[in-house]
XYZ file of C-alpha atoms in Angstrom:
607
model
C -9.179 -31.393 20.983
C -8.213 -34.014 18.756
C -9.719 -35.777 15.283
C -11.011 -38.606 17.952
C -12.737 -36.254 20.117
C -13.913 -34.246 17.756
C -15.443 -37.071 15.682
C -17.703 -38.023 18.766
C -19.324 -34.603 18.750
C -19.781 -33.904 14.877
C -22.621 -35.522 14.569
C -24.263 -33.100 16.951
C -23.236 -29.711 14.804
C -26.115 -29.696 11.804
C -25.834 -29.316 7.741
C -26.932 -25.511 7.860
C -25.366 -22.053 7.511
C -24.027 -20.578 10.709
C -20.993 -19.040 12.606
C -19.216 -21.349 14.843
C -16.989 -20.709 17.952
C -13.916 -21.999 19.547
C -12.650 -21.261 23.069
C -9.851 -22.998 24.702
C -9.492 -24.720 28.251
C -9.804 -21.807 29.942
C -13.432 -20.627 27.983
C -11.134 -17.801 26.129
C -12.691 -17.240 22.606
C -9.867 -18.095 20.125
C -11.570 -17.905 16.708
C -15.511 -17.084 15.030
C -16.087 -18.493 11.537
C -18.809 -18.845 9.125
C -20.039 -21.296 6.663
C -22.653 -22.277 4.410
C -22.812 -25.793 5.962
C -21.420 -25.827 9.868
C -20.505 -29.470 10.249
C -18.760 -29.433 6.916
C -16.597 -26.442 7.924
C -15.815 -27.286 11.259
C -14.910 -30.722 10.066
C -12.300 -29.519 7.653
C -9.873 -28.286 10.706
C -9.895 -31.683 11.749
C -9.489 -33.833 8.964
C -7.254 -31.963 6.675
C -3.046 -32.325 6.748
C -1.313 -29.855 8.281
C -0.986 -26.620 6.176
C 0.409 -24.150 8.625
C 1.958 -23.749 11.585
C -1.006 -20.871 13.170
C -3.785 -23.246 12.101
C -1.917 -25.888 13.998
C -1.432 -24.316 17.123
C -4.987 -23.370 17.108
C -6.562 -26.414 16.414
C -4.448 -27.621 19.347
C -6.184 -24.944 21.615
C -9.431 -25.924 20.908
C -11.437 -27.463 24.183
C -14.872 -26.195 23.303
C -16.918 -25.881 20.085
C -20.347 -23.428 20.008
C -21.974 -22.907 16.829
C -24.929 -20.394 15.855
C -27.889 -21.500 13.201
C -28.833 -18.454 10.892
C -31.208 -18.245 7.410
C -28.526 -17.228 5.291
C -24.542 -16.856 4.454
C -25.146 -13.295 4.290
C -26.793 -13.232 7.957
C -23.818 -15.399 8.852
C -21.096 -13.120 7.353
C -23.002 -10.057 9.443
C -22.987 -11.694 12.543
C -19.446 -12.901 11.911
C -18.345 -9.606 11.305
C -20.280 -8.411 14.832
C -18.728 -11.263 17.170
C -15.153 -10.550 15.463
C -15.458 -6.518 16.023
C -17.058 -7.228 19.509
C -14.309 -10.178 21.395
C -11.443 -9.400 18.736
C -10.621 -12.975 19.543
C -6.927 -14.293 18.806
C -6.610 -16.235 15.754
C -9.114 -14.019 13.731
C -8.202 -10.631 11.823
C -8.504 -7.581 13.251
C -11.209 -5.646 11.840
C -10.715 -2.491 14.776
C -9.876 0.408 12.627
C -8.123 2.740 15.285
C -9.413 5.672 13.598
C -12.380 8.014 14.069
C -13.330 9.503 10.903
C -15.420 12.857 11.058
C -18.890 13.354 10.096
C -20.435 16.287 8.584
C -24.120 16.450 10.661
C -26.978 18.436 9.647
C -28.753 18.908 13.497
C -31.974 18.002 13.844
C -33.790 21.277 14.823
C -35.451 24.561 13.287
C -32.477 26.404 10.701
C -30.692 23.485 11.420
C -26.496 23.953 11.849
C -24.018 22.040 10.240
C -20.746 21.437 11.198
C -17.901 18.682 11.776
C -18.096 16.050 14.336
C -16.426 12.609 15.281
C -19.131 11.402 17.613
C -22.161 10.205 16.287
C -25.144 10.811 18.398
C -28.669 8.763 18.086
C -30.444 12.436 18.529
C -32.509 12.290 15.553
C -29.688 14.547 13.405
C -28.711 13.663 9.730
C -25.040 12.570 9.617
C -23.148 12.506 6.395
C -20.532 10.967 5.971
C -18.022 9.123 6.894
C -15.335 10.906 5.880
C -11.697 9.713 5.191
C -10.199 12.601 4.557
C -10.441 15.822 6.797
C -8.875 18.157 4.310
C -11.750 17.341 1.782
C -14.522 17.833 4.649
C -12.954 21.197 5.796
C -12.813 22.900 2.055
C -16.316 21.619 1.804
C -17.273 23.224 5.074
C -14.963 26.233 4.057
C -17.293 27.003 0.723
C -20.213 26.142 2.846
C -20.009 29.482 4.787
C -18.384 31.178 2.047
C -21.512 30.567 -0.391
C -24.335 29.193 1.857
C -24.755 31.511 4.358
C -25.521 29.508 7.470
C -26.293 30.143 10.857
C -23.926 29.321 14.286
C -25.314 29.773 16.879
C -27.125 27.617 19.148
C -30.641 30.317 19.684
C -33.687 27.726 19.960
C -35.441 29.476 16.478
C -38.506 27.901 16.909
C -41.875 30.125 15.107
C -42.789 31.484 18.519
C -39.660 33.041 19.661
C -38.895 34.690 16.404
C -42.113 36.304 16.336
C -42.035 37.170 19.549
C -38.395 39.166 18.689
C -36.233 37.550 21.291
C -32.951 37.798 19.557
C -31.164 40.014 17.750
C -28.531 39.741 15.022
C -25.019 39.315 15.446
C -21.674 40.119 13.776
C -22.175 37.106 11.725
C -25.213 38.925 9.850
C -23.061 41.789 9.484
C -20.086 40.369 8.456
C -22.535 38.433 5.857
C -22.014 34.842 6.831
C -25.593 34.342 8.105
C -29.108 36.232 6.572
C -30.327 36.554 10.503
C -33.191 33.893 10.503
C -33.157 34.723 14.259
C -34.798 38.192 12.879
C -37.225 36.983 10.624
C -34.645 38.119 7.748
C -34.539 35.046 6.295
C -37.754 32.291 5.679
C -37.185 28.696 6.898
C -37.687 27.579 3.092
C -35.004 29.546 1.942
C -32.714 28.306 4.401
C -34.076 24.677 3.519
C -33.424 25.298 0.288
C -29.064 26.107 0.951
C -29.862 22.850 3.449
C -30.723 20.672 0.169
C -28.207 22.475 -1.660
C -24.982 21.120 0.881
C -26.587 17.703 1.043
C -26.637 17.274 -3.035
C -22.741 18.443 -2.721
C -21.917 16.082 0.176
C -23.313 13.308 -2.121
C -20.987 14.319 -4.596
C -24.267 14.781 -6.946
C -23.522 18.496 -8.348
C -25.339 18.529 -11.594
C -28.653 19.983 -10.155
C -26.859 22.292 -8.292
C -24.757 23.776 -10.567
C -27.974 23.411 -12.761
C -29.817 25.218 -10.156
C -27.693 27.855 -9.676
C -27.243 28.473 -13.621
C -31.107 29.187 -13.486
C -30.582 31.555 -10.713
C -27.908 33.223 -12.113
C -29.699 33.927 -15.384
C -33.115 34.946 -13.843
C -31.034 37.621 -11.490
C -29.151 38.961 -14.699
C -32.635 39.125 -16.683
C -34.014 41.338 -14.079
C -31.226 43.181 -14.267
C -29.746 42.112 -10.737
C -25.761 42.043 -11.576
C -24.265 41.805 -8.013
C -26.492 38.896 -7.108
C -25.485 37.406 -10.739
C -22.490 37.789 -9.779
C -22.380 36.186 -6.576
C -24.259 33.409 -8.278
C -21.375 33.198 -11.003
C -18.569 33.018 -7.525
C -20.161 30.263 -6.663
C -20.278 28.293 -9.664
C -16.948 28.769 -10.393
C -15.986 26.800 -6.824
C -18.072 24.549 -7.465
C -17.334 23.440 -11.360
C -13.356 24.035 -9.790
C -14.310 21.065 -7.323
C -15.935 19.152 -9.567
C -12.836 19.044 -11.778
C -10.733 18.048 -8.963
C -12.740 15.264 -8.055
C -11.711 12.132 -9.854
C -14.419 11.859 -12.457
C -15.070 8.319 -13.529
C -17.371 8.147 -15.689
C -21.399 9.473 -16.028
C -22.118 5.691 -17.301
C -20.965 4.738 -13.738
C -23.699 5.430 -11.192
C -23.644 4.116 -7.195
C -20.405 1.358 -6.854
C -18.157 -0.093 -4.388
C -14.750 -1.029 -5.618
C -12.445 -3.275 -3.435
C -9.017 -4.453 -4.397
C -6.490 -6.486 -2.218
C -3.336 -7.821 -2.040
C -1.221 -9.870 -0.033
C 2.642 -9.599 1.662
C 3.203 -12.599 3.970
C 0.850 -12.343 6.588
C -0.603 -8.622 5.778
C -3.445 -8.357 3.728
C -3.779 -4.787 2.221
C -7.525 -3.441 0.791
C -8.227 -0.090 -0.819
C -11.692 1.227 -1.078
C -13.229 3.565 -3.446
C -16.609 5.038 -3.103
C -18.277 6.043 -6.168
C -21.524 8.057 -6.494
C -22.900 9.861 -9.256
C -19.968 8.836 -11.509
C -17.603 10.786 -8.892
C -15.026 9.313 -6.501
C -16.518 10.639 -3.232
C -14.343 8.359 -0.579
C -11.346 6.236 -0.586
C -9.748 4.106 2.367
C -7.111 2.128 2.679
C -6.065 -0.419 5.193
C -4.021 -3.065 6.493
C -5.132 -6.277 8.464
C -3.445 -8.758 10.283
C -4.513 -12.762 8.823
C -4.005 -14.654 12.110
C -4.514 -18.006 10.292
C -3.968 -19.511 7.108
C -6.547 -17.431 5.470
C -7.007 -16.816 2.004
C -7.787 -13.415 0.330
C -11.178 -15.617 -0.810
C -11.999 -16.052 2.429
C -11.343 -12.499 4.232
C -12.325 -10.103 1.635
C -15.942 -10.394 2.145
C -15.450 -9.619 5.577
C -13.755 -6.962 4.728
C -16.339 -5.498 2.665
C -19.233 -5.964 4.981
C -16.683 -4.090 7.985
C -15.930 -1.125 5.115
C -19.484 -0.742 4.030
C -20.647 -0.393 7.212
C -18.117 1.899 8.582
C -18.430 4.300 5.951
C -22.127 3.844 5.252
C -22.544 2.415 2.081
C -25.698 2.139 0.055
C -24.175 1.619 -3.437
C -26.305 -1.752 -4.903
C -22.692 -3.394 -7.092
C -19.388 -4.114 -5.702
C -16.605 -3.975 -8.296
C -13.700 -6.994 -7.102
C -11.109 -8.508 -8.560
C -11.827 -11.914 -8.334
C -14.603 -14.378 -7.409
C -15.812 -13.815 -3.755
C -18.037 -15.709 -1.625
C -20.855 -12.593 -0.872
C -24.483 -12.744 -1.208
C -26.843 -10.084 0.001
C -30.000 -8.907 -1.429
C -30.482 -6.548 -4.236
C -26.158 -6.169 -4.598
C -24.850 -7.515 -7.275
C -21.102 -8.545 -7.897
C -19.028 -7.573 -10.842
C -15.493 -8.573 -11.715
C -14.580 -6.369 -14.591
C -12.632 -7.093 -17.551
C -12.642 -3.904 -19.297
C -13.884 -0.621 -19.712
C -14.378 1.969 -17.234
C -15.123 -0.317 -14.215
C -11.882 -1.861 -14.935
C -10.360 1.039 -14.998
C -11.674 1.663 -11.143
C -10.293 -1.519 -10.120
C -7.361 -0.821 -11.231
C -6.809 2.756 -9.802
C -8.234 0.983 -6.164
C -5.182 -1.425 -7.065
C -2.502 1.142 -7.546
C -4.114 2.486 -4.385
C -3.027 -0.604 -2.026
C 0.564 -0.718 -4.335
C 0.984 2.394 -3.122
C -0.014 2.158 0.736
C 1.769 -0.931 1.129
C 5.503 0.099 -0.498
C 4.570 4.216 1.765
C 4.032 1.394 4.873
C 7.484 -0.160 3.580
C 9.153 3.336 2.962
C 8.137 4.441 6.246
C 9.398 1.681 8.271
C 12.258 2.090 6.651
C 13.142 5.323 7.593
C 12.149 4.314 10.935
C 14.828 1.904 10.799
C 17.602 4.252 9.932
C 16.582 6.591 12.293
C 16.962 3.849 15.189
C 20.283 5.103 17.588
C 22.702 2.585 18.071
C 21.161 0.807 21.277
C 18.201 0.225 19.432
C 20.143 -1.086 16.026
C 21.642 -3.696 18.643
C 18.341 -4.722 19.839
C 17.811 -5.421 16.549
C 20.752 -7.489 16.091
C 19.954 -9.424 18.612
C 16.819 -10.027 17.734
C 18.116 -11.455 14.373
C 20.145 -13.338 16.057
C 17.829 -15.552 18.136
C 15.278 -15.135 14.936
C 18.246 -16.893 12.546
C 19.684 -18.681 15.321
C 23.056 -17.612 15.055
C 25.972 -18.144 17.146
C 27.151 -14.694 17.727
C 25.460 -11.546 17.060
C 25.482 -10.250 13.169
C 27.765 -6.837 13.999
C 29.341 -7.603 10.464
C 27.070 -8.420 7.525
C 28.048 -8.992 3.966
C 25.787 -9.278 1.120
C 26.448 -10.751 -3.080
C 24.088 -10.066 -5.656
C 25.036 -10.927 -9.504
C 23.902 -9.036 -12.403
C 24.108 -9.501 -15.931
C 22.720 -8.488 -19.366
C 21.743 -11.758 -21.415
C 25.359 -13.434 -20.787
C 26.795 -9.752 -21.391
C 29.048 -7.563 -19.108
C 28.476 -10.079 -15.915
C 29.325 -8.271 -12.633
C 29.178 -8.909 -9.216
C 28.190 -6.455 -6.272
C 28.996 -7.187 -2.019
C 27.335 -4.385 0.355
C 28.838 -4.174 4.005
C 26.653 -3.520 7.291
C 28.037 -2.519 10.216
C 26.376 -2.257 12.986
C 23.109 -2.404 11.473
C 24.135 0.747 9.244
C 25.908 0.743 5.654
C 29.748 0.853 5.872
C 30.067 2.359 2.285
C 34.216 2.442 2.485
C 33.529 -1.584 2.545
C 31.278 -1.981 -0.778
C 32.868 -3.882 -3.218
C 32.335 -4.235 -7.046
C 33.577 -7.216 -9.007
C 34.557 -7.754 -12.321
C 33.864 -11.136 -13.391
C 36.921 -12.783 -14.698
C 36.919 -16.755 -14.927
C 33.221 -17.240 -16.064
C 31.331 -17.218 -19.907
C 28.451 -16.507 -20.582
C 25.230 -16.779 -18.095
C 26.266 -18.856 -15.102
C 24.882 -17.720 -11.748
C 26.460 -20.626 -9.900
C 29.776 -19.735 -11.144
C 29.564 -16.320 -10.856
C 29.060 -16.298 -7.401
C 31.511 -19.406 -6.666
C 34.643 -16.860 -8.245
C 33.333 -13.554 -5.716
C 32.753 -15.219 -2.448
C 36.042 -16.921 -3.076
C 38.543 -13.498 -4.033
C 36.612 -11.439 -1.606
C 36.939 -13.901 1.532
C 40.684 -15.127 0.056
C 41.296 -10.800 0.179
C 40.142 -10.766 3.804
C 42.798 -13.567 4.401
C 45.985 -12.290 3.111
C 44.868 -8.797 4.742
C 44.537 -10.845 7.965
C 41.199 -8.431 8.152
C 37.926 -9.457 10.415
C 35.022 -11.235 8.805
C 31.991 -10.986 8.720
C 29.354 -13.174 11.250
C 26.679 -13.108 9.199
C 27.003 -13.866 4.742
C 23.551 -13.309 2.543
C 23.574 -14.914 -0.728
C 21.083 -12.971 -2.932
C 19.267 -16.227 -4.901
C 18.452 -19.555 -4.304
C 20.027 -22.387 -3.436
C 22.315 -23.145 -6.271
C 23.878 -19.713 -5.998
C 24.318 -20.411 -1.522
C 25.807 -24.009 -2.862
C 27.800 -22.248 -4.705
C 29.304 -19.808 -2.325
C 29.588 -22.917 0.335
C 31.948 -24.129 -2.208
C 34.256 -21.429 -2.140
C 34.009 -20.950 1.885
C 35.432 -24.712 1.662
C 38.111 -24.398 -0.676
C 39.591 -21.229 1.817
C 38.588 -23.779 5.000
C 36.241 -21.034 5.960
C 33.453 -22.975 6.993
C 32.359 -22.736 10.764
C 34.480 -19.117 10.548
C 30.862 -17.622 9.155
C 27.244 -17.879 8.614
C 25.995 -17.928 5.237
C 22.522 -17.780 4.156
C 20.411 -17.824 0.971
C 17.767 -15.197 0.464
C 15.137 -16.190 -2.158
C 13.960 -13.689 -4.870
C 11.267 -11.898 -4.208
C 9.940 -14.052 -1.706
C 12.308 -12.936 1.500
C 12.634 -16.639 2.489
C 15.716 -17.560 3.795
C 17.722 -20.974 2.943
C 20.194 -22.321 5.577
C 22.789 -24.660 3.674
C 21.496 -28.397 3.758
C 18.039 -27.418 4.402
C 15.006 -28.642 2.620
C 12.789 -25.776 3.976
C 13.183 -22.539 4.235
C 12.819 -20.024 6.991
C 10.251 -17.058 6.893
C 10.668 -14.714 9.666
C 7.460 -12.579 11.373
C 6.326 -9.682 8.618
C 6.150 -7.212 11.259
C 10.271 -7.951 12.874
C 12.852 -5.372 12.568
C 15.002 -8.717 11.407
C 13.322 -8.688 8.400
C 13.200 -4.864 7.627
C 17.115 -4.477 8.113
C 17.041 -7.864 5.570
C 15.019 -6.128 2.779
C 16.940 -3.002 3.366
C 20.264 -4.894 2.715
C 19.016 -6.898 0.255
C 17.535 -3.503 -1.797
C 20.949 -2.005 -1.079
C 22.718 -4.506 -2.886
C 20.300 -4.435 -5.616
C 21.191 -0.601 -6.412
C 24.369 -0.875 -6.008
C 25.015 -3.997 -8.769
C 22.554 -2.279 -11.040
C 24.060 1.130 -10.682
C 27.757 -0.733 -11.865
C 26.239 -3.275 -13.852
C 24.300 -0.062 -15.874
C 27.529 1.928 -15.935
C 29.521 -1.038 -17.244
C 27.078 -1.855 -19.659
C 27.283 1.972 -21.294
C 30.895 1.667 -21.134
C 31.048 -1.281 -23.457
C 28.561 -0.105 -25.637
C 30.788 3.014 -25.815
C 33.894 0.880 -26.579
C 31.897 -1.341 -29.293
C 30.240 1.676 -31.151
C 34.362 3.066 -31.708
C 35.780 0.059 -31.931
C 33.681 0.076 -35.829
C 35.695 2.294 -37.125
C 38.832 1.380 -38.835
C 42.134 2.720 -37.328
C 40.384 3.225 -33.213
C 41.582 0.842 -30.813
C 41.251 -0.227 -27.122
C 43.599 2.849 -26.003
C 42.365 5.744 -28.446
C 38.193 4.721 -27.320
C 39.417 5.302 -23.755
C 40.820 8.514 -24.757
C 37.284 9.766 -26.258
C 35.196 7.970 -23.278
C 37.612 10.383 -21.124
C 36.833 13.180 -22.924
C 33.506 13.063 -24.639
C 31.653 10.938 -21.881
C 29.133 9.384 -23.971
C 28.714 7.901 -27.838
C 26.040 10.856 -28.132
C 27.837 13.794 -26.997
C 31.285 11.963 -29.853
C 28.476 11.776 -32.851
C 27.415 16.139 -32.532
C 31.291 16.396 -32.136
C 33.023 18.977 -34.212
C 36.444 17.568 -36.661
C 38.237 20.792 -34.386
C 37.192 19.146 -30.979
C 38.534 16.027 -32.224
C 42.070 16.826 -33.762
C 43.486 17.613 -30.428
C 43.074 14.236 -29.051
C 43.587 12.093 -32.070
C 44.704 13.928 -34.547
C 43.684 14.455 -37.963
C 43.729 11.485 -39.512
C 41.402 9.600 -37.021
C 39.475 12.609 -36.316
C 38.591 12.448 -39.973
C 37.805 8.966 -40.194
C 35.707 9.350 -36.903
C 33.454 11.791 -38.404
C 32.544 10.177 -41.958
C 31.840 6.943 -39.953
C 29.103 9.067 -37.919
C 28.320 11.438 -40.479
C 27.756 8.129 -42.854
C 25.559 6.394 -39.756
C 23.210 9.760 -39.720
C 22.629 9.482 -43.862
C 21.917 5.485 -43.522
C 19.510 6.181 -40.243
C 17.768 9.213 -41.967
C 16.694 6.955 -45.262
């Protein structure tokens, strides 16, 4: 459909808050949206410039608009959320979480069991829960028999058939896990009463409990009961254990939701912590695909009605880092700048920092652990991805470091293969340049490393990566034309950070699909280079501050400092040095001088 088109039907789509719909040629949904006012969203696809290359081909796709009236945003964000889950179409974000997270369910019946489930039945039962982490719901469930004594077994205890005697114990009365309600042994208000108990725990609210049990406790040991004190006193001790184990945020901080997110390309990542009672009682994490040009703004409430939902949220504030388009009744919305709420947001940050770089780490080591076959796929893949003209067997990478103008190095990092070829790193000394001068820098190593592989008469590379911008690939273009080497290789700039990738004479640059091996092998080069210049750069750097400390004192030159950096390794292990260990290697008369000049530096530091 195009702006024509469309502009006959706008008039037709009203000024009120909805969810609209758009389905190609062939009636396929492609994308549900809301918006506070329909024809004013819908409208914006069609009149703005272009902006992206998925909104693009989507508006392209569009044969058919339907649109929904509702009362509210909020009704439109739930229904939104409802259509998306339901037709998963295309071009939105994929709220499916893949997982089934357990419940703990309290059955609805006479002495009612409890146990761990994934399937949530509409039978009347209480289901707590859910729960992110099994571990956590299995020690719970583990001190739950331990210190609640329970019942198994599936006996309809119903009045009648107890006092008629129909059942009898079993080994778990004997073995003391259950008090044998099925005998009379034990009064249905009792057992309500270790019911209650659990729930208060599962909430994460264990102040009456422990509170509880303290009275207990104290009445058995008044009455002189010391066993049953002492059970009582077993228990407490689990439970204040637990309680220190659970992230404790703060008792000023009741019932909140806290949501942080952040973005890498086309991933959005969101952690989730629930909070009740001042205690962290959940936390999620999870990564979504944005189909379109979507903005954090614009997907995070989504996000937050999908979360709340799944894990049954009934906390009244959300705690976010930024200004969010949400409005439901009786929640309010609170972007911290301090205090302990802040300090939530930021632990839910650290929280997606940390998922996203594990994600990273993982894929990784997925990477390395490809065999060869699949490393070639790969190769090929970046080939058609970078268009290149043969596949990138051979793959060089530069990266310059330097300490404000000081000790200015250069680092290259060889892939073969798709794997590091360590025998081929190089490390460069940089010899014709002053001072801070990227462009330089990088002109001098492309040009003695590629002017080496031509005396040697030795293969190059197919594929070059320029770590910076596009002065620093200028600059390396430069060098591949004073050694007639252009056309003999593919260079490339990668940009900081950003993973973009500059072709020489390009105005824009090229970002390849976030989820390609491509662009894992590229990070993993590009992070390979990085430790490898820093790791010289760092050990140049202590080397010359070595040299410059001995250098001070009168009588050491250039060849005695190397001498002592031989020996002594470091400035710190020279300065606790005895005159004895020193004579050998200099003799006396330096050995002397080189101990006033450190024993001098201790007095002046010490004043």
């Amino acid at each position: 459909m195009n702006a024509t088109t469309f502009q006959q039907i706008a008039p037709t789509i009203p000024h009120k808050p909805g969810i609209y719909k758009y389905y190609d040629a062939e009636q396929q949904l492609l994308y549900v949206g809301k918006a506070k006012d329909l024809r004013k969203r819908v409208s914006s696809y069609f009149n703005k410039n272009f902006t992206g290359y998925k909104t693009f081909e989507l508006v392209k796709r569009i044969e058919h608009i339907e649109f929904t009236i509702v009362d509210s945003e909020q009704d439109a964000l739930l229904l939104e959320n409802a259509l998306i889950k339901q037709y998963q179409p295309k071009y939105n974000i994929n709220l499916k979480d893949d997982k089934t997270y357990p419940y703990i369910v309290i059955k609805n019946e006479s002495f009612p069991r409890i146990f761990l489930t994934r399937q949530k039945i509409n039978d009347g039962s209480e289901y707590l829960g859910p729960y992110s982490s099994v571990g956590s719901v299995r020690e719970l469930l583990h001190f739950i028999k331990q210190y609640i004594p329970l019942r198994t077994c599936k006996l309809a205890l119903n009045t009648q058939n107890i006092e008629k005697h129909k059942f009898k114990v079993c080994l778990e009365y004997h073995l003391g896990n259950c008090k044998g309600p099925c005998e009379g042994l034990q009064s249905e208000q009792d057992y309500n009463q270790g019911i209650q108990q659990i729930k208060e725990i599962l909430k994460g609210n264990l102040s009456p409990v422990i509170q509880r049990l303290k009275n207990e406790m104290q009445e058995y040991a008044n009455g002189l009961q010391f066993e049953k004190a002492a059970a009582i006193k077993n228990k407490l001790a689990y439970l204040e254990n637990y309680q220190a184990k659970s992230v404790i945020v703060s008792k000023q901080v009741n019932n909140v939701d806290v949501f942080a997110i952040e973005q890498e390309d086309d991933i959005a990542f969101i952690s989730y912590l629930m909070v009740n009672n001042g205690t962290i009682v959940q936390t999620h994490t999870r990564k979504v695909e944005m189909q379109l040009d979507e903005t954090l703004f614009e997907i995070l409430p989504l996000l937050i009605v999908d979360i709340r939902k799944t894990f049954n949220s009934t906390s009244t504030e959300i705690i976010v880092p930024f200004e969010i388009d949400y409005s439901e009744a009786n929640i309010s919305i609170t972007i911290p700048k301090a205090g302990d709420k802040k300090k939530l947001l930021d632990l839910a940050t650290k929280n997606v920092t940390y998922f996203k770089e594990e994600l990273r780490r993982k894929k990784t080591l997925h990477l390395t652990s490809k065999s060869n076959e699949e490393m070639l796929l790969v190769l090929e893949e970046m080939k058609q991805l970078l268009h290149l003209p043969q596949t990138p067997l051979h793959i060089e990478c530069f990266d310059n470091s330097n300490f404000q103008g000081s000790y200015p190095v250069s680092a290259m990092v060889c892939f073969k293969n798709g794997l590091p070829s360590k025998k081929d790193y190089r490390r460069f000394n940089v010899k014709t340049v002053k001072g801070i001068n990227d462009f330089a820098t990088m002109y001098e190593v492309v040009y003695r490393r590629y002017k080496r592989l031509q005396v040697e008469k030795q293969p190059l590379p197919q594929l070059v990566i320029i770590d910076g911008g596009k002065g620093q690939l200028n600059a390396a273009i430069e060098a591949l034309h004073a050694l007639h080497l252009l056309g003999e290789l593919t260079v490339v700039g990668l940009a900081k950070n950003e993973e973009e990738i500059f072709f020489p004479g390009d105005s824009e640059s090229l970002k390849l699909p976030w989820n390609t091996e491509s662009l894992l092998l590229i990070r993993r080069i590009r992070d390979e280079v990085h430790r490898f210049g820093i790791t010289f750069h760092r050990n140049k750097r202590s080397l010359g501050t070595f040299k410059n400390e001995l250098e001070n004192i009168s009588g050491i030159g250039k060849a005695t400092a190397d001498k002592l950096l031989k020996q002594f390794k470091s400035v710190k292990n020279l300065r606790t040095a005895s005159e004895d260990a020193l004579i050998p290697i200099v003799g006396e008369k330096k050995a002397a001088a080189i101990r006033s000049y450190f024993q001098a530096l201790s007095f002046t530091e010490n004043q």
